Short mmCIF file of C-alpha atoms and ligand atoms in Angstrom, two decimals:
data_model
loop_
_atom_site.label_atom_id
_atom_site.label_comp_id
_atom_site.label_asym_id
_atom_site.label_seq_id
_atom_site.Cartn_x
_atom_site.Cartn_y
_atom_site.Cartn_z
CA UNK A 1 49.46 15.56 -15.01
CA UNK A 2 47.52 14.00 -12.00
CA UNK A 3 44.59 16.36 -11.56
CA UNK A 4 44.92 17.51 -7.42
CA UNK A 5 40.91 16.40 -6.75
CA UNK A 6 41.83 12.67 -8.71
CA UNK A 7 40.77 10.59 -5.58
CA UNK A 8 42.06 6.78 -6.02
CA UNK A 9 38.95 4.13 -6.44
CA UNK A 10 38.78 2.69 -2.64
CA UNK A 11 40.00 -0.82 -2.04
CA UNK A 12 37.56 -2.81 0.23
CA UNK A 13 38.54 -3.98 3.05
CA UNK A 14 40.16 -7.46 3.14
CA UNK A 15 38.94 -8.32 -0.40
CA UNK A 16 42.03 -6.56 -1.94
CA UNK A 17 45.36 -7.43 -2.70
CA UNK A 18 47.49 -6.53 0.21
CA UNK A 19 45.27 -7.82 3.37
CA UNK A 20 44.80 -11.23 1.22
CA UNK A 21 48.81 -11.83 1.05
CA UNK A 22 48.94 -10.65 4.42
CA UNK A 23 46.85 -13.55 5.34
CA UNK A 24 48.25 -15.61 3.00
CA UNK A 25 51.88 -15.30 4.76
CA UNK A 26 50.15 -15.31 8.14
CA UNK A 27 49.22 -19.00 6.71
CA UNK A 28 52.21 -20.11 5.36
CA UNK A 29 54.13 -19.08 8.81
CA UNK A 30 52.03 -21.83 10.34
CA UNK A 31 53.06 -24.69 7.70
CA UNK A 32 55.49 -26.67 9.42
CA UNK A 33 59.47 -27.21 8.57
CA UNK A 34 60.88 -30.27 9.13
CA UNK A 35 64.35 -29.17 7.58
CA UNK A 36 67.70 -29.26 9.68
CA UNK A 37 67.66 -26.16 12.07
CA UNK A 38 71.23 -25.25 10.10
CA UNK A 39 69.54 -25.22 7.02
CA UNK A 40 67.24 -23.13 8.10
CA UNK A 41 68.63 -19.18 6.49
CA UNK A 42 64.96 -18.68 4.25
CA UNK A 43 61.81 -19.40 6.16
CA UNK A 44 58.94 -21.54 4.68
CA UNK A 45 56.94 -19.00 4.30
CA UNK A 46 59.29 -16.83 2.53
CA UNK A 47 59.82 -19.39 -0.07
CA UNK A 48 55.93 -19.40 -0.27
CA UNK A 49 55.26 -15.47 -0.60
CA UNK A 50 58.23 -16.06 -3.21
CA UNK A 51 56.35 -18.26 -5.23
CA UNK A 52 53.43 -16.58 -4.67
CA UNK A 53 55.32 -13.25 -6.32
CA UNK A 54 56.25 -15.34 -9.67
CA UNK A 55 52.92 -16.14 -10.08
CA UNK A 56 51.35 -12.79 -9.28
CA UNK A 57 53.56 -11.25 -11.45
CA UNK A 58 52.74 -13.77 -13.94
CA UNK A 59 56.78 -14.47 -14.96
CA UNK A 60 57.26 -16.73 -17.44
CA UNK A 61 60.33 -18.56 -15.59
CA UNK A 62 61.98 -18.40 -12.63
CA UNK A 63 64.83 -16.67 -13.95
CA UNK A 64 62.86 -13.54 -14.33
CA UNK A 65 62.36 -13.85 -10.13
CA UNK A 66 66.23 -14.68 -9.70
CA UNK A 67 66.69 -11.55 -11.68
CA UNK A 68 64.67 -9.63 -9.19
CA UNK A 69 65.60 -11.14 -6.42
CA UNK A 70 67.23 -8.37 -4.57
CA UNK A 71 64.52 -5.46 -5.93
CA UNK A 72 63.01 -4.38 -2.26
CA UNK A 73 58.99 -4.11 -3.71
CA UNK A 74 59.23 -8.38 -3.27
CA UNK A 75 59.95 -7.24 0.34
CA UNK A 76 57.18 -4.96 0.46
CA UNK A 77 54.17 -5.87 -1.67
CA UNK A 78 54.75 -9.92 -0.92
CA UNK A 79 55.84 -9.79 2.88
CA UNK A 80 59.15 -11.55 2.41
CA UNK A 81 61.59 -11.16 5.09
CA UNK A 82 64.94 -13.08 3.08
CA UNK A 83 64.48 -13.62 -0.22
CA UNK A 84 65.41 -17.30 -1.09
CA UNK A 85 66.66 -18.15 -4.29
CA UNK A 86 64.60 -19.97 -7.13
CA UNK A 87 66.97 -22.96 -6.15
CA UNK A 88 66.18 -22.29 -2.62
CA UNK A 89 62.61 -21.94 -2.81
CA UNK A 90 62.39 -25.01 -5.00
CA UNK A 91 64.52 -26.83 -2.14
CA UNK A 92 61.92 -25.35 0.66
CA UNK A 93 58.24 -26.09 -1.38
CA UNK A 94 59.69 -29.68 -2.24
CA UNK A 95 58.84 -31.54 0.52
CA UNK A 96 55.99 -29.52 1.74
CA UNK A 97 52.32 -31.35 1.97
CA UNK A 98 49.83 -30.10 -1.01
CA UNK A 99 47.01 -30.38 1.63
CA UNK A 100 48.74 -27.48 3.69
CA UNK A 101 47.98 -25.41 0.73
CA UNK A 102 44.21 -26.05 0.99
CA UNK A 103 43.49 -23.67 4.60
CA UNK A 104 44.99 -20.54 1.98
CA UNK A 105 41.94 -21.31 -0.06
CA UNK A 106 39.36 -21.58 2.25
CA UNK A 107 40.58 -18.09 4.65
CA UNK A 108 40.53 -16.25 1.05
CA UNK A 109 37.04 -18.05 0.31
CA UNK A 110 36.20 -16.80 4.29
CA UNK A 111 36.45 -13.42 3.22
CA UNK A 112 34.56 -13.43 0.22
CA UNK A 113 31.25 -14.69 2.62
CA UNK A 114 31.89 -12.16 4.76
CA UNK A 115 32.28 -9.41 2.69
CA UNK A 116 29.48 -10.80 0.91
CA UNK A 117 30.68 -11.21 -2.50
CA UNK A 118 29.35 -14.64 -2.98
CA UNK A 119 25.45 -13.68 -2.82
CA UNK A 120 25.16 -12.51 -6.45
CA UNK A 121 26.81 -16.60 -6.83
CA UNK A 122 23.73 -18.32 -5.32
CA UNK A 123 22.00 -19.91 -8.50
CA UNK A 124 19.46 -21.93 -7.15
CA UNK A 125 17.19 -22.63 -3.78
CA UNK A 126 19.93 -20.74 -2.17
CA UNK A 127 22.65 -23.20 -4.19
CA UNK A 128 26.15 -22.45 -5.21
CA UNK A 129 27.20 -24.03 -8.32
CA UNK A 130 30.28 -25.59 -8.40
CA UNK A 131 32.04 -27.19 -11.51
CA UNK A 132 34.42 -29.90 -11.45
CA UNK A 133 37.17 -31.06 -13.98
CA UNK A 134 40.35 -32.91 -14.39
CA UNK A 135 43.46 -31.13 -16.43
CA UNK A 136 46.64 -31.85 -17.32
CA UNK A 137 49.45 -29.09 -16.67
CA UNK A 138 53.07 -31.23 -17.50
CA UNK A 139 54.01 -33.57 -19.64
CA UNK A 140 57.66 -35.32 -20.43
CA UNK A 141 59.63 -38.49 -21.19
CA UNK A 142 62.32 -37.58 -18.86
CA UNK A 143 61.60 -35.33 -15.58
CA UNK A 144 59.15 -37.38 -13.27
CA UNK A 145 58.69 -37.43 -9.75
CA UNK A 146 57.32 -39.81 -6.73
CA UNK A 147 53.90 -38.49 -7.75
CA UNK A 148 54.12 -38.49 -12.31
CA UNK A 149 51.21 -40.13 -13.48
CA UNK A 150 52.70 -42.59 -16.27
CA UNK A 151 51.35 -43.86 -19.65
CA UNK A 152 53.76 -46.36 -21.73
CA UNK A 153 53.66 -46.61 -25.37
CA UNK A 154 52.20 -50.16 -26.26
CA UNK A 155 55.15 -50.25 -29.40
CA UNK A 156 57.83 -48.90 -27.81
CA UNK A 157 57.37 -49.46 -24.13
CA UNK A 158 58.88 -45.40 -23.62
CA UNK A 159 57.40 -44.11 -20.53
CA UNK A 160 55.60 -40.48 -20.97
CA UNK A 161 55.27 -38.84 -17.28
CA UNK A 162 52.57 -36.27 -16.76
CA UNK A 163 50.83 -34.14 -14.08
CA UNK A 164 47.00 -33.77 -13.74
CA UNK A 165 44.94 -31.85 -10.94
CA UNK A 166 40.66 -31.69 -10.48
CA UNK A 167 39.69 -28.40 -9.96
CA UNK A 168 36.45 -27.05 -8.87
CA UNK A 169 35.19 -23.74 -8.92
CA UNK A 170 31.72 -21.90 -7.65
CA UNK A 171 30.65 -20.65 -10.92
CA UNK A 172 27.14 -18.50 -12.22
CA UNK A 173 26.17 -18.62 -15.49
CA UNK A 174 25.68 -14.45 -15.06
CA UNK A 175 29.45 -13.58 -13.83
CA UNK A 176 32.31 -14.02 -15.95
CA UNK A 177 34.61 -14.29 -12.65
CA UNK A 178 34.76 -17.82 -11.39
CA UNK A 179 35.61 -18.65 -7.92
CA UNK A 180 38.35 -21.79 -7.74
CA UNK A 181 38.18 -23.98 -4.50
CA UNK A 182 41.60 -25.67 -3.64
CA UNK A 183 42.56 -28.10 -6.63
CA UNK A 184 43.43 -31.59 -6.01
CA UNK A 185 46.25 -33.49 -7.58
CA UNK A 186 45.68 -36.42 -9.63
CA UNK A 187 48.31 -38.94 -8.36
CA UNK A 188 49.63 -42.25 -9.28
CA UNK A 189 48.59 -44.19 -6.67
CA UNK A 190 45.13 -43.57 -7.81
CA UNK A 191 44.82 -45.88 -10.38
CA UNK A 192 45.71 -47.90 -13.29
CA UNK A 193 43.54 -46.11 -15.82
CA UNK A 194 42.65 -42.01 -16.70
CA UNK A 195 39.24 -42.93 -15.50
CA UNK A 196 39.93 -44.57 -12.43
CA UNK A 197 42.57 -41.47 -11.62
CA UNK A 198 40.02 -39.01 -11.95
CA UNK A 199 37.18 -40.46 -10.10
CA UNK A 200 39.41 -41.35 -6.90
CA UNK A 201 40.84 -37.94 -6.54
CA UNK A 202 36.98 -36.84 -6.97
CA UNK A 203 36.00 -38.97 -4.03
CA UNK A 204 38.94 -37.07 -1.90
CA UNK A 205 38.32 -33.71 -3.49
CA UNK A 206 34.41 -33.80 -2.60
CA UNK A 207 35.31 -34.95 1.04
CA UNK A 208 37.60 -31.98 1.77
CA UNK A 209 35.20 -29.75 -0.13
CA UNK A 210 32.30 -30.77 2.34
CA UNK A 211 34.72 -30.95 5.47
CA UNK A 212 35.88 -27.66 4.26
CA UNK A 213 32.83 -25.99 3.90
CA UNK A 214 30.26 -28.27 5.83
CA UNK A 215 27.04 -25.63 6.00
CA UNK A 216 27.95 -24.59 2.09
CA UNK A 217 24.45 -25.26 -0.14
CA UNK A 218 25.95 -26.66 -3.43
CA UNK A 219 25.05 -27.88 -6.89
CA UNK A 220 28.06 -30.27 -8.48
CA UNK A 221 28.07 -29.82 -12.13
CA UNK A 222 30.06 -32.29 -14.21
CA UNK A 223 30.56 -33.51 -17.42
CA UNK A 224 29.24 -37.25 -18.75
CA UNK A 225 32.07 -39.14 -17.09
CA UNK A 226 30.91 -37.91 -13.53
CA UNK A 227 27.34 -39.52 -14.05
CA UNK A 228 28.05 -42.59 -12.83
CA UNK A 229 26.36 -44.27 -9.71
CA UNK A 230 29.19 -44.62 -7.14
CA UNK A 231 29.54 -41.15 -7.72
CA UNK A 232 25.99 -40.13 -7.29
CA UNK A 233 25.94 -41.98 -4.60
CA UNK A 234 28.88 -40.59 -3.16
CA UNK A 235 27.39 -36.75 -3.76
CA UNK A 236 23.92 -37.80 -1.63
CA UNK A 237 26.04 -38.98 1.19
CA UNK A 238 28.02 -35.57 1.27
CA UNK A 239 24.28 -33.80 0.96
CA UNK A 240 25.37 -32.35 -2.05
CA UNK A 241 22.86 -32.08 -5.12
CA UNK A 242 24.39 -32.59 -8.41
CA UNK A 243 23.52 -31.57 -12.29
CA UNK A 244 25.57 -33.84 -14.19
CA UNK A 245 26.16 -34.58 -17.89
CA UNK A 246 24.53 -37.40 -19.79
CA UNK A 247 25.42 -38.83 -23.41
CA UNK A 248 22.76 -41.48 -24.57
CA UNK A 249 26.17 -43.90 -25.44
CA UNK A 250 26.69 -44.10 -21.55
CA UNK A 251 22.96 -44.51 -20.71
CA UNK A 252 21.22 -46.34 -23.30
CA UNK A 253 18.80 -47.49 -20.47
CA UNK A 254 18.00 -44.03 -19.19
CA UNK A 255 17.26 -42.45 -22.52
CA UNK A 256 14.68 -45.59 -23.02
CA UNK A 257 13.22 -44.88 -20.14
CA UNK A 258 12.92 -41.10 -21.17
CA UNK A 259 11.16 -42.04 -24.31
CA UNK A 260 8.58 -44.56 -22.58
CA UNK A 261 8.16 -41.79 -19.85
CA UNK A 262 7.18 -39.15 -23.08
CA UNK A 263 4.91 -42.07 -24.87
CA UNK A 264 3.30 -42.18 -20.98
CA UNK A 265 2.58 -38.76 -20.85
CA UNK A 266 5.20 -38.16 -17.59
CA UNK A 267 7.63 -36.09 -19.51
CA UNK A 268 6.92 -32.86 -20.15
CA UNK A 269 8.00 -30.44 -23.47
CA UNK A 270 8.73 -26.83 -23.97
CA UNK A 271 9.10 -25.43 -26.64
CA UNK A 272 10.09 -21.78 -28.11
CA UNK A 273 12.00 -19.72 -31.02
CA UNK A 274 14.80 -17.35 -30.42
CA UNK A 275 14.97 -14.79 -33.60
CA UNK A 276 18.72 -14.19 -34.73
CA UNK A 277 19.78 -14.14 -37.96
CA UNK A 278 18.17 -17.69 -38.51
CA UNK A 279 15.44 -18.29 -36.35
CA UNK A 280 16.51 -21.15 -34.12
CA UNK A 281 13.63 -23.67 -32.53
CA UNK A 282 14.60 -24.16 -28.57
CA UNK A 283 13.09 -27.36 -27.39
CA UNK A 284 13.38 -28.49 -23.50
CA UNK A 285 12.17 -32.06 -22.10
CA UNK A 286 12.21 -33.35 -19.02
CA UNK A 287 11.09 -36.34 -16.64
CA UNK A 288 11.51 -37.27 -13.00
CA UNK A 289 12.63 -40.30 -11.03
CA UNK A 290 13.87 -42.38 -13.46
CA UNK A 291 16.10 -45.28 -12.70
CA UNK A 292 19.75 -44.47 -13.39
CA UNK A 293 21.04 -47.70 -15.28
CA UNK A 294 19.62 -51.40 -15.17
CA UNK A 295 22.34 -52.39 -12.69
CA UNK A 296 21.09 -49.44 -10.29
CA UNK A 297 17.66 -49.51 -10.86
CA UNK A 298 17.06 -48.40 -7.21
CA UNK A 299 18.81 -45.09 -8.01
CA UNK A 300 16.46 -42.41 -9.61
CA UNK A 301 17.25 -39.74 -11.38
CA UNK A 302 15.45 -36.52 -13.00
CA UNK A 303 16.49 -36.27 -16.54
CA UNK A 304 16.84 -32.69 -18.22
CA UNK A 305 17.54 -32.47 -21.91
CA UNK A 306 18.29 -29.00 -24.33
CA UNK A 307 17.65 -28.67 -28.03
CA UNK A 308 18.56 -26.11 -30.91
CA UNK A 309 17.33 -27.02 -34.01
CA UNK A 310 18.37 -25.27 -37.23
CA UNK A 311 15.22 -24.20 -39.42
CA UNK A 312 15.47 -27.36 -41.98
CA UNK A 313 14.49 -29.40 -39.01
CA UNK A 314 18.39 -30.29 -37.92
CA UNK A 315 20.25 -30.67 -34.69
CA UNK A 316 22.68 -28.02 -34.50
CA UNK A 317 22.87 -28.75 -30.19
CA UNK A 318 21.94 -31.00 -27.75
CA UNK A 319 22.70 -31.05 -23.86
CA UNK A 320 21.16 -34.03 -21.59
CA UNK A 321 21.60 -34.00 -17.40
CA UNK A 322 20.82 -35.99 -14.91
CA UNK A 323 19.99 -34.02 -12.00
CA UNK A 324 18.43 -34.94 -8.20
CA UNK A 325 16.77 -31.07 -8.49
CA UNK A 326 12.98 -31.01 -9.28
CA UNK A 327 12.32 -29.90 -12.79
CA UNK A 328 9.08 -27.35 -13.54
CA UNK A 329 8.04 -25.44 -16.56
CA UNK A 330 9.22 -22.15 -14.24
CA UNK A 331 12.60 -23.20 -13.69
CA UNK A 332 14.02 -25.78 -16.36
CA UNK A 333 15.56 -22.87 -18.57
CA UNK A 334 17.68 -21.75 -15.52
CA UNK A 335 18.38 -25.33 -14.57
CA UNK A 336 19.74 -25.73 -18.84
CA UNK A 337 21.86 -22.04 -18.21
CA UNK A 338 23.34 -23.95 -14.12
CA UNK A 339 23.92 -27.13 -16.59
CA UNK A 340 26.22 -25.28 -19.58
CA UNK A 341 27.80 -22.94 -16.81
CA UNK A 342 29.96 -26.30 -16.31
CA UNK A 343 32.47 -24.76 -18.91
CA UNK A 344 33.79 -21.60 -17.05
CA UNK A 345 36.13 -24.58 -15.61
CA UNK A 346 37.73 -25.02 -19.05
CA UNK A 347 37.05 -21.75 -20.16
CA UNK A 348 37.49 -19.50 -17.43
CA UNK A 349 39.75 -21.24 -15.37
CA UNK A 350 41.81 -23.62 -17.20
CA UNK A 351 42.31 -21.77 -20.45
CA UNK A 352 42.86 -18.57 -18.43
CA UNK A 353 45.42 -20.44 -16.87
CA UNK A 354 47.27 -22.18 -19.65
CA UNK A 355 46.91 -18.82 -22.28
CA UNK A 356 46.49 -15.78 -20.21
CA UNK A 357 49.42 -15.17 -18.66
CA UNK A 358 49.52 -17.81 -15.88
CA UNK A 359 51.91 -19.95 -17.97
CA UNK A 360 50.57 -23.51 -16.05
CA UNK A 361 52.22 -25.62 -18.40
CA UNK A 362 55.52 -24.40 -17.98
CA UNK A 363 57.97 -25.92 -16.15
CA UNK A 364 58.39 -23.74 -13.06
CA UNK A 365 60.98 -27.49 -11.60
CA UNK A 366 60.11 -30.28 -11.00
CA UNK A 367 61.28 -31.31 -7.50
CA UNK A 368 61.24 -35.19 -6.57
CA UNK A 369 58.27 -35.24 -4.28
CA UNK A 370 55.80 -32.64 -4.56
CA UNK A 371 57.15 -29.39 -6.09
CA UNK A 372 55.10 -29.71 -8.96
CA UNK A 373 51.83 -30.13 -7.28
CA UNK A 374 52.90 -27.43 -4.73
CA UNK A 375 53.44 -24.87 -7.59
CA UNK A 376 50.41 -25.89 -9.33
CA UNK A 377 47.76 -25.01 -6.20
CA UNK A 378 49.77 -21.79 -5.55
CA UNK A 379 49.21 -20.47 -9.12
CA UNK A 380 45.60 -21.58 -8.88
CA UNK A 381 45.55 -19.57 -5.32
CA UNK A 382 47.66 -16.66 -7.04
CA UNK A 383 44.70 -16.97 -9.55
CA UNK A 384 42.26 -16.46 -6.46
CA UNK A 385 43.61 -13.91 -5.42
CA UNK A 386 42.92 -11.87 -8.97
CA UNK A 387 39.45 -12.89 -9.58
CA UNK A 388 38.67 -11.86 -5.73
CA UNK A 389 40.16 -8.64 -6.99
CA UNK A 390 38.25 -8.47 -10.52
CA UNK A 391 35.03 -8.85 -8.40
CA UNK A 392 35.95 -6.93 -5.27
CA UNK A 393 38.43 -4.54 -5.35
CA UNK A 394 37.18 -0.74 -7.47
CA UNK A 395 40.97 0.38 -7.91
CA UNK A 396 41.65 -3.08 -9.68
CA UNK A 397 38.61 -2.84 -11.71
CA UNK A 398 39.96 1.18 -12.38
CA UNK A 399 43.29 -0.22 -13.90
CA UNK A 400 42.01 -3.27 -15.84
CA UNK A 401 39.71 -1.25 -17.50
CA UNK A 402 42.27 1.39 -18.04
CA UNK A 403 44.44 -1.15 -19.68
CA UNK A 404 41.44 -3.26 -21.48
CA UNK A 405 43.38 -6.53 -21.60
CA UNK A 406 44.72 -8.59 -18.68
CA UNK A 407 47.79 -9.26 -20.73
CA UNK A 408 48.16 -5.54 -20.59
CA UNK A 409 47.92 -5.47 -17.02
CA UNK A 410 50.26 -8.13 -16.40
CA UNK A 411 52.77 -6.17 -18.23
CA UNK A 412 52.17 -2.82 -16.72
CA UNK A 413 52.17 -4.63 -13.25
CA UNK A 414 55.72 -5.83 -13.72
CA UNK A 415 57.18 -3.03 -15.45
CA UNK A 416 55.94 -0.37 -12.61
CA UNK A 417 57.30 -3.24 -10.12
CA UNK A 418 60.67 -3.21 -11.78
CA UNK A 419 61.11 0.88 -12.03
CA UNK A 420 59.16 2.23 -8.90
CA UNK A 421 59.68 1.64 -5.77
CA UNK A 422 56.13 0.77 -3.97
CA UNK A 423 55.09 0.37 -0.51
CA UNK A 424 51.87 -1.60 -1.41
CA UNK A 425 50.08 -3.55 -4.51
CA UNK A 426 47.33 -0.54 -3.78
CA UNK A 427 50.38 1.98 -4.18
CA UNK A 428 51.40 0.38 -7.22
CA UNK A 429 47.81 0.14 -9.40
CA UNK A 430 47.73 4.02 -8.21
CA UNK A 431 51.14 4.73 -10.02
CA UNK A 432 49.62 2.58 -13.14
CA UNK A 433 45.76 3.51 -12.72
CA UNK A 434 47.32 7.57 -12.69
CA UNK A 435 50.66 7.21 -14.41
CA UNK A 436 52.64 8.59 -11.81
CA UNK A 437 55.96 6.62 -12.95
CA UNK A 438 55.89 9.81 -15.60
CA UNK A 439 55.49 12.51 -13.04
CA UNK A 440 58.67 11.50 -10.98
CA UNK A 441 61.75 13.73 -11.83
CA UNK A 442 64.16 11.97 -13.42
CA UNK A 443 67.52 13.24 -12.57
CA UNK A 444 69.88 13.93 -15.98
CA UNK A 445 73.45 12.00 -15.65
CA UNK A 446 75.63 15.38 -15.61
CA UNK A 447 73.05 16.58 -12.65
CA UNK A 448 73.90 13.31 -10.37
CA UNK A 449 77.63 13.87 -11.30
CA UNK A 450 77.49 18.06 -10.42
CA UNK A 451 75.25 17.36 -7.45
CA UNK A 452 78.57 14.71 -5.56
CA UNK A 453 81.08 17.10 -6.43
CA UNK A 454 81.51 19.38 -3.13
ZN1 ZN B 1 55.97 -35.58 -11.25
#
């Protein structure tokens, strides 16, 4: 029983669920709809908030939103007017530009400076760190659209068509939460090679990020393939500083340099031992302006390396960056943590996505033009949308707590959808958060029957 005094964890203003859809929709009403005016019964932004609801609700297919298609919480906790149907909605989001998508980032992004949830984010020299990846979400020999990335089997000539997309998200090596920035879609105009794919759509996604966001302090962190010097280039031009990844295979030149810089006495060493189980030797070097590659020998570079070794003497790790961020003995162990906190793309963002519920590689259709892209940046905004809520929102933080594992919130979330009717998403983690689904009289068959006879 709900004790009387049991006072419901405040949301905060605008950084919970309901004011973010509500500006979500007030977004999408904007996007513009170029179908026939008799064509015309489900509104764009309907068939957004709709897709916005499968992926909220984490559904594995769109046959679990068809099935729910007349329930009236869709109505009420994702602002949709006429609910389209998933053959409708795919028919709507088809055509629709990925960049419209973008602005939904950027007002949810808003709201996080304002409400000041990004200051516990700023890593270094009042720098956000933001990480940057490539990942494929579809794969298949038969479905492809305008925009499929191909690769042909050099036996067979059989054509495999796939979907990949760069994120980028501010991460801190401190918070578990990451915060992703709009995605952008890998396409097949970009290129002949995976290489060449990934670096254009990193030219285009560090333009919009800096048009986007043109007074935001950031640190890029990438892996090896980013450390290139078009792209350095490229991040100095946008007045972004960078901490990039560095394998001695890529930059035989560099590491030379590193070791005449050491035998010069311009590098500098730190040493120390961490005491687990095995006593592990921590080692740190470091040297500034150094010349990138022979062919860009006007491009320097400060070069930051990490080593564990194992008591017998062994490498069990090794990390190298190149960075444009000046290196001291005060600051190079944050520098290594800003460096490694490149992961929480993969493992924060992408593997949530793919194995926690978000279902990314699935299938949600196809389209012919950009459906798939479309559905891909409004799962990554649906996935906004929950880490705002993990960092900002008490009541949220109440009920994933209560529940321990997101998977366990994901099913609570649609099970309290499906049985009780809520006005709100903040109505709805009350009913979980309190269990009020088990306080509501449940009326016996024989009752309803005795209760319509006059
Ligand atoms: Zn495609």
């Amino acid at each position: 029983m709900l004790h009387p005094d049991a006072i419901p964890p405040k949301t905060r203003r605008h950084l919970s669920f309901d004011p973010l859809i509500r500006q979500i929709r007030l977004r999408a009403k904007l996007f513009p709809d170029t179908r026939d005016e008799s064509n015309c019964g489900y509104s764009m932004a309907d068939a957004v908030m709709s897709a916005m609801a499968v992926f909220a609700l984490k559904d594995p297919s769109l046959l679990f939103f068809q099935q729910r298609r007349n329930d009236e919480n869709l109505k009420s906790l994702f602002r949709i007017l006429n609910v389209p149907s998933d053959t409708q909605m795919r028919a709507i989001l088809d055509p629709l530009e990925p960049d419209l998508i973008r602005p939904l980032f950027n007002d949810v992004f808003r709201q996080l400076q304002r409400g000041k949830a990004l200051e516990p984010y700023t890593f270094h020299e009042g720098c956000y760190l933001v990480s940057m990846d490539g990942t494929g979400y579809f794969s298949s020999k038969k479905i492809h659209c305008e925009s499929c990335l191909q690769k042909k089997n050099s036996k067979t000539g059989e054509i495999t068509y796939h979907h990949q997309m760069l994120g980028a998200a501010v991460v801190h090596p401190d918070h578990k939460q990451v915060i992703p920035l709009a995605p952008e879609p890998i396409i097949k105009q970009d290129g002949d090679n995976k290489n060449d794919c990934e670096r254009n759509a990193g030219k285009r996604l560090l333009r919009k990020i800096r048009d986007e966001h043109p007074n935001l302090k950031l640190i890029v962190v990438e892996d090896g393939l980013a450390s290139n010097a078009p792209h350095i280039r490229q991040l100095k031009s946008l007045d972004m500083r960078f901490l990039l990844g560095a394998k001695p295979d890529d930059h035989e030149h560099l590491f030379e340099e590193v070791s005449k810089a050491e035998a010069e006495g311009r590098a500098t060493t730190l040493r120390w031992t961490v005491e687990a189980k095995e006593a592990v030797q921590c080692e740190i070097r470091f040297a500034h302006d150094l010349p990138l590659n022979k062919s860009n020998a006007d491009l320097l570079v400060n070069f930051l390396q990490y080593t564990e070794y194992a008591s017998d003497g062994s490498i069990r790790k090794r990390f190298s960056w190149v960075t444009d961020l000046t290196i001291t003995r005060d600051n190079a162990r944050h520098l290594v943590l800003g460096g490694r906190a490149r992961w929480k793309i993969e493992n924060e963002t992408f593997n949530t996505l793919k194995n926690q519920g978000y279902h990314l590689e699935h299938n949600f259709g196809h389209g012919e033009q950009n459906l798939s892209v479309i559905f891909a940046m409004l799962m990554m905004l649906a996935f906004l949308v929950d880490q705002t809520q993990e960092l900002c929102c008490p009541l949220f933080q109440a009920v994933h707590k209560k529940l321990v594992s997101r998977r366990s919130l994901w099913d609570h979330l649609r099970s309290h959808f499906r049985h009780c009717r809520c006005d709100s998403m903040q109505h709805l983690h009350e009913a979980i958060l309190y269990d009020l689904a088990k306080e509501m009289p449940i009326p016996t068959f024989a009752s309803r029957r005795r209760a319509r006879v006059p």
